[in-house]
Amino acid sequence: MAATQEEIVSGLAEIVNEIAGIPTEDVQLEKSFTDDLDVDSLSMVEVVVAAEERFGVKIPDDDVKNLKTVGDATEYILKHQS
Amino acid sequence: MNATNDSVVVTGIGATTPLGGDSASTWEGLVAGRSGAALLNEEWAADMPVRIAARAAVEPGEIIPRPQARRLDRSAQFALIAAREAWADAGFSARAGEDASVNPDRLGAVVASGIGGVTTLLDQYDVLREKGVRRVSPHTVPMLMPNGPSANVGLEVNARAGVHTPVSACASGSEAVGYAIEMIRTGRADIVVAGGTEAAIHPLPIAAFGNMMAMSKNNEDPQGASRPFDVDRNGFVLGEGAGVIVLESAEHARRRGARIYAEAVGQGISADSHDIVQPEPSGNGIAHALQNLASRTDLDPAEIMHINAHATSTPQGDLAELKALRKVFGDDVEHMGISATKSMTGHLLGGAGGVETVATLLALHHRTAPPSINIDNLDPEADGDIVRDTARELPGEGRIAALNNSFGFGGHNVVLAFRTM
């Protein structure tokens, strides 16, 4: 079963909360991982690995740099999930 | 006030140890003669020949929020906790720059560990083997690098004059304090945050130290296992934690009206060049360090009233240290109350020099020598005035001095001297 946009955002919120300690309600589509959510480049790798496992997607390193916001990541996962 | 403007003083103290989560509770445990050792109850310990260790009294995860803690090796967590205490104790309200009394360009950090992020390294190897390459934490390298604790403390206080990490096994913490003294004395910094940290309670280091016959296997009596100078001592008990102090040029400390614990008189350093792990048994290597201390400083042996011995509870090392003290100080040894605080804290390896520097400074501050516990039968060859069983008052009047000795695998000998103002 593919996840809905809503499920992906709430899943990412839980991941970001675990890794960066940001409250889940602050993790919204327009938020930038680095500027708004305290996710630096190393922590972004953790977010990506956790998202891959949770949503059954592969996110190659070259694509990670394009995932600036929660919306970017949500869209990517929606498009690529199996 | 006898110190000149060239002199270096200590203005802040912090620790987290098997006896307490800060320097005050650690000191309370030390003067009470309390052991921090216990049986390891982790599953992995069940089959170990050594099943004793001195865990930190307060889990660092209770102090440092999880998002920060998960990217810090346990050794860096301890260092940060001790450094924050020392920094606040020195009277600073914020990091350098934000607190206008400290110029970041004139602030250094020198925090050492003996083994570095060994538990991170080993845990991540387990992740690699069990869960695959992709799951290895991207924080692994900054967590396992031995300079990680120093760098994290430097970041915390905004140190820009230099961040260093001398590594000399169990002498590392003291070497760090000595390095800090030199940084200030040579004009590179006005203030340096310095000390040692270690977190190596993990099956591999315990198996390895155990197989070297370096650790006590008195599993039936964890609190009695660390017994320096006792005739039945049979190895050290592994401890964990950190001790960190704030060193400052006397001039800078006075200018900002800081409370001064003691003067950091200087250090004596030598190398045994005898064996990679065995101490030079006559004590000549250690004596050389003590002589270097005596010849390079204006330390008066008549003022030395207390020595925090390295004394790890190994058969050879404890005696070599006492022989060296007698060799260098002669009859003056009779008034140097010698304490082996590892009988209570266990051996914190690279953290030992930090924690024992804290203990030495508090001994001067409170004019009280903590005891050596577990000496049921003093080794007849143990020559010197050993503070046994209970704490001892030091002279309440006049200037007194104290030494902190630290020696490490590799033949590193470091002696630090402090005295009241």
Short mmCIF file of C-alpha atoms in Angstrom, two decimals:
data_model
loop_
_atom_site.label_atom_id
_atom_site.label_comp_id
_atom_site.label_asym_id
_atom_site.label_seq_id
_atom_site.Cartn_x
_atom_site.Cartn_y
_atom_site.Cartn_z
CA MET A 1 0.00 0.00 0.00
CA ALA A 2 1.45 3.30 -1.04
CA ALA A 3 1.47 5.98 1.66
CA THR A 4 -0.64 9.13 1.19
CA GLN A 5 0.86 12.61 1.31
CA GLU A 6 -0.54 13.04 4.80
CA GLU A 7 1.01 9.76 5.98
CA ILE A 8 4.37 10.70 4.51
CA VAL A 9 4.41 14.12 6.22
CA SER A 10 3.48 12.61 9.57
CA GLY A 11 6.11 9.87 9.10
CA LEU A 12 8.77 12.47 8.28
CA ALA A 13 7.65 14.47 11.30
CA GLU A 14 8.29 11.48 13.56
CA ILE A 15 11.70 10.91 11.98
CA VAL A 16 12.72 14.57 12.32
CA ASN A 17 11.47 14.57 15.91
CA GLU A 18 13.60 11.54 16.73
CA ILE A 19 16.74 12.88 15.05
CA ALA A 20 16.60 16.62 15.68
CA GLY A 21 14.17 16.88 18.58
CA ILE A 22 11.82 19.23 16.69
CA PRO A 23 8.14 18.90 17.76
CA THR A 24 6.20 16.87 15.18
CA GLU A 25 3.65 19.66 14.66
CA ASP A 26 6.40 21.98 13.43
CA VAL A 27 7.32 19.64 10.59
CA GLN A 28 5.24 21.03 7.69
CA LEU A 29 5.52 20.95 3.91
CA GLU A 30 7.10 24.37 3.47
CA LYS A 31 9.73 23.88 6.20
CA SER A 32 13.39 23.68 5.20
CA PHE A 33 15.28 20.83 6.82
CA THR A 34 18.43 22.87 7.42
CA ASP A 35 17.01 26.35 8.03
CA ASP A 36 13.87 25.51 10.01
CA LEU A 37 14.25 22.03 11.46
CA ASP A 38 17.82 21.90 12.76
CA VAL A 39 18.72 19.06 10.40
CA ASP A 40 22.33 19.54 9.28
CA SER A 41 23.98 17.66 6.41
CA LEU A 42 24.94 14.63 8.56
CA SER A 43 21.55 14.42 10.18
CA MET A 44 19.93 14.70 6.74
CA VAL A 45 21.62 11.41 5.86
CA GLU A 46 19.92 9.87 8.90
CA VAL A 47 16.55 11.33 7.89
CA VAL A 48 16.97 9.90 4.40
CA VAL A 49 17.93 6.41 5.62
CA ALA A 50 15.02 6.35 8.06
CA ALA A 51 12.62 7.54 5.32
CA GLU A 52 13.91 4.88 2.90
CA GLU A 53 13.14 2.17 5.43
CA ARG A 54 9.80 3.54 6.43
CA PHE A 55 8.42 4.18 2.95
CA GLY A 56 10.24 1.51 0.93
CA VAL A 57 12.00 3.96 -1.41
CA LYS A 58 15.59 4.34 -2.55
CA ILE A 59 16.91 7.90 -2.39
CA PRO A 60 20.32 8.04 -4.13
CA ASP A 61 22.88 10.45 -2.62
CA ASP A 62 22.72 12.60 -5.78
CA ASP A 63 19.02 13.21 -5.22
CA VAL A 64 19.36 14.08 -1.53
CA LYS A 65 20.72 17.56 -2.29
CA ASN A 66 17.46 18.43 -4.07
CA LEU A 67 15.38 17.64 -1.00
CA LYS A 68 15.47 21.07 0.64
CA THR A 69 12.04 21.09 2.25
CA VAL A 70 9.66 18.61 3.79
CA GLY A 71 7.51 19.18 0.69
CA ASP A 72 10.41 18.21 -1.62
CA ALA A 73 10.94 14.98 0.32
CA THR A 74 7.22 14.19 0.45
CA GLU A 75 6.85 14.69 -3.30
CA TYR A 76 9.93 12.54 -3.99
CA ILE A 77 8.64 9.71 -1.81
CA LEU A 78 5.15 9.89 -3.31
CA LYS A 79 6.62 9.57 -6.78
CA HIS A 80 9.16 6.83 -6.04
CA GLN A 81 7.53 4.60 -3.44
CA SER A 82 7.01 1.02 -4.54
CA MET B 1 48.70 36.62 46.73
CA ASN B 2 52.14 35.43 45.79
CA ALA B 3 51.57 34.53 42.16
CA THR B 4 53.04 36.86 39.57
CA ASN B 5 51.22 37.88 36.44
CA ASP B 6 53.00 35.05 34.62
CA SER B 7 51.38 32.49 36.82
CA VAL B 8 48.44 30.29 35.94
CA VAL B 9 45.52 29.74 38.27
CA VAL B 10 42.47 27.50 38.42
CA THR B 11 39.13 29.31 38.48
CA GLY B 12 36.60 26.59 37.68
CA ILE B 13 36.07 22.90 38.47
CA GLY B 14 33.69 20.30 37.04
CA ALA B 15 33.32 16.54 37.10
CA THR B 16 31.01 13.64 36.52
CA THR B 17 32.29 10.42 38.03
CA PRO B 18 31.28 7.09 39.53
CA LEU B 19 30.84 8.93 42.83
CA GLY B 20 28.58 11.73 41.66
CA GLY B 21 27.24 13.74 38.73
CA ASP B 22 29.18 16.88 39.66
CA SER B 23 32.33 17.90 41.50
CA ALA B 24 30.58 18.54 44.84
CA SER B 25 28.97 15.09 45.03
CA THR B 26 32.21 13.50 43.81
CA TRP B 27 34.12 15.26 46.58
CA GLU B 28 31.52 14.17 49.14
CA GLY B 29 32.00 10.55 48.02
CA LEU B 30 35.77 10.85 48.13
CA VAL B 31 35.99 12.19 51.67
CA ALA B 32 33.40 9.65 52.83
CA GLY B 33 35.59 6.86 51.44
CA ARG B 34 32.81 5.51 49.23
CA SER B 35 33.44 3.06 46.39
CA GLY B 36 31.73 3.68 43.05
CA ALA B 37 32.31 0.13 41.81
CA ALA B 38 29.59 -2.45 41.28
CA LEU B 39 28.93 -5.72 39.55
CA LEU B 40 28.12 -5.25 35.85
CA ASN B 41 24.60 -6.52 35.31
CA GLU B 42 24.55 -6.23 31.52
CA GLU B 43 23.90 -9.48 29.68
CA TRP B 44 27.29 -9.37 27.93
CA ALA B 45 29.10 -9.29 31.25
CA ALA B 46 27.84 -12.68 32.38
CA ASP B 47 30.62 -14.62 30.65
CA MET B 48 33.40 -12.11 31.30
CA PRO B 49 36.27 -13.01 33.61
CA VAL B 50 36.03 -9.41 34.86
CA ARG B 51 32.49 -8.41 35.81
CA ILE B 52 33.18 -5.26 37.85
CA ALA B 53 33.29 -1.62 36.83
CA ALA B 54 32.67 1.83 38.25
CA ARG B 55 29.83 3.27 36.14
CA ALA B 56 29.15 6.99 36.18
CA ALA B 57 26.78 7.83 39.04
CA VAL B 58 24.57 9.89 36.73
CA GLU B 59 23.76 8.68 33.20
CA PRO B 60 24.80 11.44 30.78
CA GLY B 61 21.59 10.81 28.80
CA GLU B 62 19.66 12.22 31.76
CA ILE B 63 21.49 15.54 31.36
CA ILE B 64 22.04 15.97 27.62
CA PRO B 65 18.90 16.05 25.45
CA ARG B 66 18.56 13.08 23.12
CA PRO B 67 18.98 14.90 19.78
CA GLN B 68 22.39 16.17 20.96
CA ALA B 69 23.35 13.01 22.87
CA ARG B 70 22.81 10.72 19.89
CA ARG B 71 25.58 12.49 17.97
CA LEU B 72 28.08 12.52 20.84
CA ASP B 73 30.13 9.56 21.98
CA ARG B 74 29.60 8.81 25.66
CA SER B 75 33.13 10.14 26.38
CA ALA B 76 32.20 13.48 24.77
CA GLN B 77 28.95 13.57 26.75
CA PHE B 78 30.90 13.23 30.01
CA ALA B 79 33.40 15.88 28.88
CA LEU B 80 30.63 18.31 28.00
CA ILE B 81 28.86 17.85 31.34
CA ALA B 82 32.08 18.39 33.31
CA ALA B 83 33.11 21.35 31.12
CA ARG B 84 29.74 23.08 31.53
CA GLU B 85 30.04 22.78 35.30
CA ALA B 86 33.60 24.12 35.29
CA TRP B 87 32.67 26.97 32.94
CA ALA B 88 29.75 28.09 35.11
CA ASP B 89 31.85 27.56 38.24
CA ALA B 90 34.44 29.97 36.81
CA GLY B 91 31.72 32.59 36.76
CA PHE B 92 30.93 32.74 33.04
CA SER B 93 27.32 33.29 32.09
CA ALA B 94 27.55 32.29 28.42
CA ARG B 95 30.01 31.13 25.78
CA ALA B 96 33.02 33.31 25.02
CA GLY B 97 32.08 36.45 23.11
CA GLU B 98 28.51 36.39 24.38
CA ASP B 99 30.03 36.69 27.85
CA ALA B 100 32.10 39.81 27.20
CA SER B 101 34.66 38.93 29.88
CA VAL B 102 36.13 36.20 27.62
CA ASN B 103 37.64 36.84 24.20
CA PRO B 104 37.10 33.69 22.07
CA ASP B 105 40.44 34.30 20.30
CA ARG B 106 42.19 34.01 23.69
CA LEU B 107 40.32 30.87 24.83
CA GLY B 108 41.56 27.31 24.33
CA ALA B 109 40.30 23.79 25.02
CA VAL B 110 42.46 20.75 25.78
CA VAL B 111 40.40 17.72 26.72
CA ALA B 112 41.95 14.30 26.37
CA SER B 113 40.82 10.72 26.39
CA GLY B 114 42.93 7.59 26.36
CA ILE B 115 40.95 5.56 23.84
CA GLY B 116 38.54 8.00 22.22
CA GLY B 117 35.13 6.94 20.98
CA VAL B 118 35.72 3.25 21.36
CA THR B 119 32.12 2.33 22.13
CA THR B 120 30.91 4.24 19.07
CA LEU B 121 33.46 2.46 16.90
CA LEU B 122 32.48 -0.97 18.18
CA ASP B 123 28.73 -0.33 18.21
CA GLN B 124 28.81 0.97 14.64
CA TYR B 125 30.79 -2.08 13.56
CA ASP B 126 27.97 -4.16 15.00
CA VAL B 127 25.49 -2.04 13.00
CA LEU B 128 27.54 -2.57 9.83
CA ARG B 129 27.60 -6.33 10.26
CA GLU B 130 24.03 -6.77 11.46
CA LYS B 131 22.13 -4.10 9.49
CA GLY B 132 24.38 -3.20 6.56
CA VAL B 133 26.39 -0.29 5.21
CA ARG B 134 23.50 2.12 4.79
CA ARG B 135 22.64 2.04 8.48
CA VAL B 136 26.08 3.08 9.75
CA SER B 137 25.58 6.46 11.40
CA PRO B 138 26.90 9.47 9.45
CA HIS B 139 27.99 10.81 12.86
CA THR B 140 30.38 7.89 13.41
CA VAL B 141 33.61 9.71 12.49
CA PRO B 142 33.13 12.84 14.64
CA MET B 143 31.94 10.55 17.44
CA LEU B 144 34.87 8.14 17.41
CA MET B 145 37.74 10.55 16.73
CA PRO B 146 39.82 10.98 19.90
CA ASN B 147 39.72 14.77 19.53
CA GLY B 148 35.91 14.67 19.56
CA PRO B 149 35.49 15.51 23.26
CA SER B 150 37.97 18.39 23.02
CA ALA B 151 36.35 19.72 19.85
CA ASN B 152 32.87 19.52 21.36
CA VAL B 153 34.00 21.34 24.50
CA GLY B 154 35.70 23.93 22.28
CA LEU B 155 32.45 24.43 20.34
CA GLU B 156 30.49 24.69 23.56
CA VAL B 157 32.59 27.54 24.98
CA ASN B 158 33.62 29.07 21.61
CA ALA B 159 37.36 28.40 21.97
CA ARG B 160 39.38 29.85 19.09
CA ALA B 161 42.93 30.04 20.46
CA GLY B 162 43.42 26.31 19.79
CA VAL B 163 41.78 22.99 20.58
CA HIS B 164 44.12 20.11 21.38
CA THR B 165 44.06 16.46 22.39
CA PRO B 166 47.22 14.96 23.82
CA VAL B 167 46.96 11.18 23.92
CA SER B 168 49.13 9.25 26.36
CA ALA B 169 46.89 6.43 27.60
CA CYS B 170 46.21 6.84 31.32
CA ALA B 171 48.33 10.01 31.55
CA SER B 172 46.21 11.79 28.89
CA GLY B 173 44.02 13.84 31.24
CA SER B 174 46.99 15.19 33.16
CA GLU B 175 48.96 15.82 30.00
CA ALA B 176 45.99 17.89 28.80
CA VAL B 177 46.08 20.03 31.94
CA GLY B 178 49.85 20.43 31.55
CA TYR B 179 49.42 21.44 27.92
CA ALA B 180 46.84 24.02 28.99
CA ILE B 181 49.23 25.49 31.57
CA GLU B 182 51.84 25.90 28.82
CA MET B 183 49.32 27.51 26.44
CA ILE B 184 48.69 30.22 28.99
CA ARG B 185 52.29 30.57 30.09
CA THR B 186 53.55 30.96 26.53
CA GLY B 187 50.93 33.61 25.83
CA ARG B 188 48.77 31.65 23.38
CA ALA B 189 45.68 31.93 25.56
CA ASP B 190 44.28 33.70 28.63
CA ILE B 191 41.91 30.90 29.53
CA VAL B 192 41.93 27.17 28.73
CA VAL B 193 39.29 24.58 29.54
CA ALA B 194 41.19 21.36 30.18
CA GLY B 195 40.81 17.85 31.51
CA GLY B 196 40.19 14.24 30.66
CA THR B 197 37.31 11.94 29.87
CA GLU B 198 36.73 8.26 29.23
CA ALA B 199 33.88 5.90 28.48
CA ALA B 200 35.23 2.43 27.76
CA ILE B 201 32.98 0.10 29.72
CA HIS B 202 32.29 -2.29 26.86
CA PRO B 203 33.04 -6.00 26.45
CA LEU B 204 36.02 -5.51 24.14
CA PRO B 205 38.16 -3.19 26.30
CA ILE B 206 37.24 -5.25 29.36
CA ALA B 207 38.19 -8.51 27.63
CA ALA B 208 41.42 -6.95 26.38
CA PHE B 209 42.51 -5.38 29.68
CA GLY B 210 41.44 -8.58 31.43
CA ASN B 211 43.59 -10.72 29.15
CA MET B 212 46.55 -8.46 29.89
CA MET B 213 46.05 -9.39 33.57
CA ALA B 214 45.73 -5.67 34.26
CA MET B 215 42.26 -5.77 35.86
CA SER B 216 41.06 -7.13 39.16
CA LYS B 217 38.89 -10.21 38.89
CA ASN B 218 37.53 -9.92 42.45
CA ASN B 219 33.98 -10.26 41.14
CA GLU B 220 32.69 -11.42 44.51
CA ASP B 221 33.68 -8.08 46.10
CA PRO B 222 33.31 -5.23 43.56
CA GLN B 223 33.70 -2.43 46.12
CA GLY B 224 36.82 -4.01 47.59
CA ALA B 225 38.43 -4.86 44.25
CA SER B 226 40.33 -1.60 43.72
CA ARG B 227 42.85 -1.69 46.59
CA PRO B 228 46.01 0.30 45.83
CA PHE B 229 48.87 -0.34 48.27
CA ASP B 230 47.11 -3.35 49.81
CA VAL B 231 49.18 -6.51 49.75
CA ASP B 232 46.40 -8.38 47.90
CA ARG B 233 45.89 -5.84 45.10
CA ASN B 234 45.52 -7.62 41.78
CA GLY B 235 44.67 -5.04 39.13
CA PHE B 236 42.53 -1.99 38.45
CA VAL B 237 38.77 -1.55 38.23
CA LEU B 238 37.62 0.27 35.10
CA GLY B 239 35.80 3.54 35.76
CA GLU B 240 34.16 6.13 33.50
CA GLY B 241 33.45 9.85 33.59
CA ALA B 242 35.30 13.13 33.21
CA GLY B 243 37.04 15.88 35.14
CA VAL B 244 37.52 19.30 33.59
CA ILE B 245 38.90 22.56 34.99
CA VAL B 246 39.21 26.17 33.86
CA LEU B 247 42.78 27.46 33.87
CA GLU B 248 43.43 31.14 33.53
CA SER B 249 46.31 33.56 33.66
CA ALA B 250 46.45 35.04 37.14
CA GLU B 251 46.32 38.50 35.61
CA HIS B 252 43.14 37.76 33.66
CA ALA B 253 41.51 36.12 36.67
CA ARG B 254 42.26 39.09 38.90
CA ARG B 255 41.11 41.59 36.33
CA ARG B 256 37.67 40.04 36.22
CA GLY B 257 37.60 39.39 39.97
CA ALA B 258 37.36 35.62 39.66
CA ARG B 259 37.41 33.24 42.60
CA ILE B 260 40.76 31.41 42.52
CA TYR B 261 41.02 27.81 43.74
CA ALA B 262 44.77 27.42 43.45
CA GLU B 263 47.83 28.21 41.42
CA ALA B 264 48.79 25.67 38.75
CA VAL B 265 52.49 25.67 39.54
CA GLY B 266 53.56 23.52 36.63
CA GLN B 267 54.24 20.07 35.34
CA GLY B 268 57.00 17.50 35.19
CA ILE B 269 57.08 15.11 32.27
CA SER B 270 59.23 12.13 31.38
CA ALA B 271 59.11 8.86 29.48
CA ASP B 272 60.25 5.49 30.80
CA SER B 273 61.47 4.02 27.49
CA HIS B 274 61.43 0.73 29.33
CA ASP B 275 58.46 -1.35 28.16
CA ILE B 276 55.28 -0.70 26.20
CA VAL B 277 53.06 -1.48 29.20
CA GLN B 278 55.12 -2.38 32.28
CA PRO B 279 56.24 0.51 34.49
CA GLU B 280 59.96 0.90 35.05
CA PRO B 281 60.08 -1.00 38.39
CA SER B 282 62.74 1.07 40.18
CA GLY B 283 60.64 4.21 39.73
CA ASN B 284 63.45 5.99 37.88
CA GLY B 285 61.18 7.12 35.05
CA ILE B 286 58.69 8.65 37.45
CA ALA B 287 61.51 10.14 39.51
CA HIS B 288 62.76 11.86 36.36
CA ALA B 289 59.36 13.51 35.91
CA LEU B 290 59.34 14.65 39.55
CA GLN B 291 62.87 16.04 39.16
CA ASN B 292 61.79 17.93 36.04
CA LEU B 293 58.91 19.40 37.99
CA ALA B 294 61.22 20.43 40.84
CA SER B 295 63.85 21.97 38.58
CA ARG B 296 61.44 23.83 36.29
CA THR B 297 59.27 25.41 38.98
CA ASP B 298 59.73 27.19 42.29
CA LEU B 299 57.84 24.40 44.06
CA ASP B 300 59.07 23.93 47.62
CA PRO B 301 58.91 20.23 48.65
CA ALA B 302 58.41 21.40 52.26
CA GLU B 303 55.02 22.78 51.15
CA ILE B 304 53.79 19.57 49.50
CA MET B 305 51.25 18.19 51.95
CA HIS B 306 49.28 15.88 49.67
CA ILE B 307 49.82 13.65 46.67
CA ASN B 308 47.03 12.19 44.57
CA ALA B 309 48.91 9.09 43.48
CA HIS B 310 48.43 7.40 40.14
CA ALA B 311 48.25 4.09 42.09
CA THR B 312 45.92 1.94 40.01
CA SER B 313 46.03 -1.15 42.27
CA THR B 314 48.47 -3.12 40.14
CA PRO B 315 51.26 -5.02 41.94
CA GLN B 316 54.21 -3.30 40.20
CA GLY B 317 53.00 0.21 39.45
CA ASP B 318 51.93 1.22 42.95
CA LEU B 319 55.36 0.48 44.41
CA ALA B 320 57.36 2.08 41.59
CA GLU B 321 55.53 5.35 42.26
CA LEU B 322 56.30 5.29 45.99
CA LYS B 323 59.96 4.48 45.31
CA ALA B 324 60.17 7.49 43.00
CA LEU B 325 58.64 9.83 45.57
CA ARG B 326 61.16 8.71 48.20
CA LYS B 327 64.02 8.99 45.73
CA VAL B 328 63.22 12.59 44.82
CA PHE B 329 61.77 14.01 48.02
CA GLY B 330 63.67 12.03 50.68
CA ASP B 331 62.43 12.72 54.20
CA ASP B 332 59.90 15.27 52.89
CA VAL B 333 57.76 12.30 51.81
CA GLU B 334 56.83 11.87 55.48
CA HIS B 335 54.51 14.90 55.37
CA MET B 336 53.01 14.24 51.93
CA GLY B 337 49.73 12.49 52.70
CA ILE B 338 49.41 10.08 49.78
CA SER B 339 45.93 9.16 48.54
CA ALA B 340 44.90 6.69 45.87
CA THR B 341 41.44 7.91 44.89
CA LYS B 342 41.19 5.14 42.28
CA SER B 343 40.32 2.93 45.26
CA MET B 344 36.95 4.73 45.10
CA THR B 345 36.48 5.98 41.52
CA GLY B 346 38.10 3.05 39.75
CA HIS B 347 40.54 3.84 36.96
CA LEU B 348 39.16 6.26 34.40
CA LEU B 349 42.11 5.76 32.02
CA GLY B 350 42.39 9.03 30.04
CA GLY B 351 39.77 10.54 32.33
CA ALA B 352 41.81 9.76 35.44
CA GLY B 353 44.12 12.76 35.14
CA GLY B 354 41.12 15.06 34.79
CA VAL B 355 39.16 13.63 37.71
CA GLU B 356 42.24 13.40 39.92
CA THR B 357 43.22 16.98 39.09
CA VAL B 358 39.76 17.94 40.33
CA ALA B 359 40.28 15.81 43.47
CA THR B 360 43.71 17.38 44.07
CA LEU B 361 42.35 20.92 43.71
CA LEU B 362 39.44 20.22 46.03
CA ALA B 363 41.84 18.68 48.56
CA LEU B 364 43.74 21.99 48.60
CA HIS B 365 40.53 24.02 48.62
CA HIS B 366 39.03 22.11 51.55
CA ARG B 367 42.45 21.42 53.09
CA THR B 368 41.49 17.78 53.39
CA ALA B 369 43.13 14.72 51.86
CA PRO B 370 40.66 12.04 50.75
CA PRO B 371 41.52 8.53 51.90
CA SER B 372 42.79 5.43 50.16
CA ILE B 373 40.23 2.75 50.94
CA ASN B 374 40.47 -1.05 50.98
CA ILE B 375 43.93 -1.20 52.55
CA ASP B 376 43.26 -4.16 54.86
CA ASN B 377 46.92 -5.16 54.89
CA LEU B 378 49.33 -2.47 53.81
CA ASP B 379 52.01 -3.83 51.51
CA PRO B 380 55.14 -3.91 53.71
CA GLU B 381 57.06 -2.46 50.76
CA ALA B 382 54.68 0.52 50.49
CA ASP B 383 56.92 3.29 51.77
CA GLY B 384 55.34 6.66 52.52
CA ASP B 385 52.64 8.40 54.52
CA ILE B 386 49.53 6.85 53.01
CA VAL B 387 46.17 8.35 54.01
CA ARG B 388 44.33 5.18 54.98
CA ASP B 389 40.63 4.52 55.57
CA THR B 390 39.47 8.01 56.48
CA ALA B 391 40.06 11.51 55.19
CA ARG B 392 42.73 13.61 56.84
CA GLU B 393 42.83 17.32 57.55
CA LEU B 394 45.71 19.17 55.91
CA PRO B 395 47.41 22.15 57.62
CA GLY B 396 44.79 24.89 57.91
CA GLU B 397 47.27 27.76 57.83
CA GLY B 398 49.87 28.89 55.35
CA ARG B 399 50.53 28.00 51.74
CA ILE B 400 50.36 24.29 50.92
CA ALA B 401 50.94 22.40 47.69
CA ALA B 402 49.71 19.12 46.23
CA LEU B 403 50.71 16.89 43.33
CA ASN B 404 48.65 14.85 40.92
CA ASN B 405 50.56 11.95 39.37
CA SER B 406 49.48 10.20 36.17
CA PHE B 407 51.29 7.50 34.22
CA GLY B 408 50.25 5.70 31.08
CA PHE B 409 50.88 2.63 28.96
CA GLY B 410 53.69 3.61 26.65
CA GLY B 411 55.80 4.82 29.57
CA HIS B 412 54.31 8.33 29.84
CA ASN B 413 54.84 10.07 33.18
CA VAL B 414 53.09 13.35 34.00
CA VAL B 415 53.19 15.11 37.35
CA LEU B 416 51.15 18.25 38.00
CA ALA B 417 51.68 20.63 40.92
CA PHE B 418 49.12 22.98 42.45
CA ARG B 419 49.30 25.19 45.51
CA THR B 420 47.06 27.46 47.53
CA MET B 421 47.37 31.18 46.91
#
